[in-house]
Every structure is written in structure tokens, then in C-alpha cells.
mmCIF file of C-alpha atoms in Angstrom:
data_model
loop_
_atom_site.group_PDB
_atom_site.id
_atom_site.type_symbol
_atom_site.label_atom_id
_atom_site.label_comp_id
_atom_site.label_asym_id
_atom_site.label_seq_id
_atom_site.Cartn_x
_atom_site.Cartn_y
_atom_site.Cartn_z
ATOM 1 C CA UNK I 923 -54.925 -137.881 -19.742
ATOM 2 C CA UNK I 924 -51.147 -137.952 -20.112
ATOM 3 C CA UNK I 925 -49.635 -141.057 -21.645
ATOM 4 C CA UNK I 926 -46.315 -142.709 -20.976
ATOM 5 C CA UNK I 927 -43.947 -144.083 -23.640
ATOM 6 C CA UNK I 928 -46.014 -147.278 -23.974
ATOM 7 C CA UNK I 929 -49.275 -145.385 -24.419
ATOM 8 C CA UNK I 930 -50.494 -146.300 -20.944
ATOM 9 C CA UNK I 931 -52.247 -143.625 -18.890
ATOM 10 C CA UNK I 932 -50.434 -142.331 -15.848
ATOM 11 C CA UNK I 933 -52.092 -143.095 -12.561
ATOM 12 C CA UNK I 934 -52.772 -140.176 -10.250
ATOM 13 C CA UNK I 935 -50.358 -141.602 -7.742
ATOM 14 C CA UNK I 936 -47.566 -144.027 -8.446
ATOM 15 C CA UNK I 937 -47.234 -147.267 -6.554
ATOM 16 C CA UNK I 938 -43.972 -146.025 -5.045
ATOM 17 C CA UNK I 939 -45.680 -142.879 -3.713
ATOM 18 C CA UNK I 940 -48.415 -144.995 -2.138
ATOM 19 C CA UNK I 941 -45.811 -147.265 -0.561
ATOM 20 C CA UNK I 942 -43.985 -144.249 0.905
ATOM 21 C CA UNK I 943 -47.254 -142.899 2.296
ATOM 22 C CA UNK I 944 -48.044 -146.242 3.917
ATOM 23 C CA UNK I 945 -44.593 -146.401 5.531
ATOM 24 C CA UNK I 946 -45.063 -142.887 6.945
ATOM 25 C CA UNK I 947 -48.523 -143.851 8.191
ATOM 26 C CA UNK I 948 -47.218 -146.961 9.965
ATOM 27 C CA UNK I 949 -44.380 -144.944 11.520
ATOM 28 C CA UNK I 950 -46.862 -142.399 12.866
ATOM 29 C CA UNK I 951 -49.109 -145.141 14.224
ATOM 30 C CA UNK I 952 -46.166 -146.861 15.912
ATOM 31 C CA UNK I 953 -45.132 -143.604 17.624
ATOM 32 C CA UNK I 954 -48.652 -143.017 18.947
ATOM 33 C CA UNK I 955 -48.883 -144.091 22.586
ATOM 34 C CA UNK I 956 -52.555 -145.046 22.144
ATOM 35 C CA UNK I 957 -51.701 -147.782 19.632
ATOM 36 C CA UNK I 958 -52.108 -151.209 21.271
ATOM 37 C CA UNK I 959 -48.876 -153.016 22.053
ATOM 38 C CA UNK I 960 -50.056 -156.128 20.251
ATOM 39 C CA UNK I 961 -50.500 -154.118 17.057
ATOM 40 C CA UNK I 962 -47.016 -152.658 17.447
ATOM 41 C CA UNK I 963 -45.704 -156.195 17.957
ATOM 42 C CA UNK I 964 -47.280 -157.455 14.707
ATOM 43 C CA UNK I 965 -46.006 -154.456 12.724
ATOM 44 C CA UNK I 966 -42.531 -155.022 14.133
ATOM 45 C CA UNK I 967 -42.767 -158.707 13.321
ATOM 46 C CA UNK I 968 -43.751 -157.890 9.716
ATOM 47 C CA UNK I 969 -40.807 -155.524 9.289
ATOM 48 C CA UNK I 970 -38.441 -157.967 10.949
ATOM 49 C CA UNK I 971 -39.597 -160.855 8.772
ATOM 50 C CA UNK I 972 -39.312 -158.767 5.608
ATOM 51 C CA UNK I 973 -35.755 -157.684 6.455
ATOM 52 C CA UNK I 974 -34.601 -160.998 7.926
ATOM 53 C CA UNK I 975 -32.422 -162.998 5.516
ATOM 54 C CA UNK I 976 -33.703 -166.283 6.987
ATOM 55 C CA UNK I 977 -37.070 -167.395 5.551
ATOM 56 C CA UNK I 978 -39.417 -170.204 6.495
ATOM 57 C CA UNK I 979 -39.121 -171.424 2.908
ATOM 58 C CA UNK I 980 -35.718 -170.668 1.309
ATOM 59 C CA UNK I 981 -35.849 -168.303 -1.680
ATOM 60 C CA UNK I 982 -33.910 -170.687 -3.941
ATOM 61 C CA UNK I 983 -36.971 -172.969 -4.104
ATOM 62 C CA UNK I 984 -38.777 -171.804 -7.255
ATOM 63 C CA UNK I 985 -41.989 -169.822 -6.660
ATOM 64 C CA UNK I 986 -42.562 -171.062 -3.083
ATOM 65 C CA UNK I 987 -39.456 -169.278 -1.792
ATOM 66 C CA UNK I 988 -40.835 -165.858 -2.661
ATOM 67 C CA UNK I 989 -44.456 -166.774 -2.082
ATOM 68 C CA UNK I 990 -43.976 -166.992 1.686
ATOM 69 C CA UNK I 991 -42.751 -163.372 1.727
ATOM 70 C CA UNK I 992 -45.730 -162.278 -0.333
ATOM 71 C CA UNK I 993 -48.166 -163.973 2.052
ATOM 72 C CA UNK I 994 -46.694 -163.710 5.557
ATOM 73 C CA UNK I 995 -45.743 -160.004 5.581
ATOM 74 C CA UNK I 996 -49.129 -158.712 4.308
ATOM 75 C CA UNK I 997 -50.988 -161.021 6.730
ATOM 76 C CA UNK I 998 -48.975 -159.682 9.677
ATOM 77 C CA UNK I 999 -49.655 -156.097 8.564
ATOM 78 C CA UNK I 1000 -53.351 -156.892 8.108
ATOM 79 C CA UNK I 1001 -53.566 -158.287 11.653
ATOM 80 C CA UNK I 1002 -51.741 -155.275 13.081
ATOM 81 C CA UNK I 1003 -53.983 -152.788 11.279
ATOM 82 C CA UNK I 1004 -57.139 -154.599 12.410
ATOM 83 C CA UNK I 1005 -55.998 -154.183 16.033
ATOM 84 C CA UNK I 1006 -55.502 -150.399 15.733
ATOM 85 C CA UNK I 1007 -58.573 -148.404 16.821
ATOM 86 C CA UNK I 1008 -60.294 -146.718 13.884
ATOM 87 C CA UNK I 1009 -60.070 -143.228 15.378
ATOM 88 C CA UNK I 1010 -56.267 -143.488 15.610
ATOM 89 C CA UNK I 1011 -56.071 -144.674 12.002
ATOM 90 C CA UNK I 1012 -58.355 -141.868 10.806
ATOM 91 C CA UNK I 1013 -56.390 -139.274 12.723
ATOM 92 C CA UNK I 1014 -53.078 -140.326 11.192
ATOM 93 C CA UNK I 1015 -54.511 -140.730 7.678
ATOM 94 C CA UNK I 1016 -55.966 -137.218 7.840
ATOM 95 C CA UNK I 1017 -52.736 -135.723 9.211
ATOM 96 C CA UNK I 1018 -50.744 -137.317 6.369
ATOM 97 C CA UNK I 1019 -53.226 -135.948 3.806
ATOM 98 C CA UNK I 1020 -52.878 -132.467 5.328
ATOM 99 C CA UNK I 1021 -49.067 -132.610 5.081
ATOM 100 C CA UNK I 1022 -49.250 -133.267 1.333
ATOM 101 C CA UNK I 1023 -51.438 -130.238 0.826
#
């Protein structure tokens, strides 16, 4: 196994690569006309909340300010993904795997 400068083993896929893959997956799911509107709403809400400069708890409050971002956005994404039919998710996961080769 290859090692980095600190002697840690490289992971097969970096966290950034996984994040990019997830973004592409969510984009594909949003473009699919079979995706329920409620799921699209929750995904849009998650993106909007993440990009919105106004938070429920201001970021200048130590720990709690960032904690709301770390809880609310993943919960909204979780809800949206649970509402997407499994066959649509499988289809888009497989198509993304095929694109990578």
C-alpha cells in the first residue's frame, strides 16, 4: 500500500472524489422526471440552506453556530434520499459507475 508523507495509507478514493460523485448523483436524480417532487424539494432546501448566509443559529456562537449546518443539511439530504424510489437510485448509481470506467 502506498503511504503519504505522514506514513498514513492512501484510501482508494479520496473524500473529495466521493463528494464530487455524490454531487453528480444528486444532479442526475434531480434531472430525472420520475424523482418525486417532495424529494426534489428537500434536496433543493438542503442546497439552499447550505449556501444561505443566514443560519438558524449564527456561526459566531462557538460550536453551536457550525453544528446546525452539520446537522440540518445532512438530515434534509437523508429525507430526500429516502423519498427517492430505489430503482431510480440504483439506475443513477450504476450509470455513474459506468462513466468512471
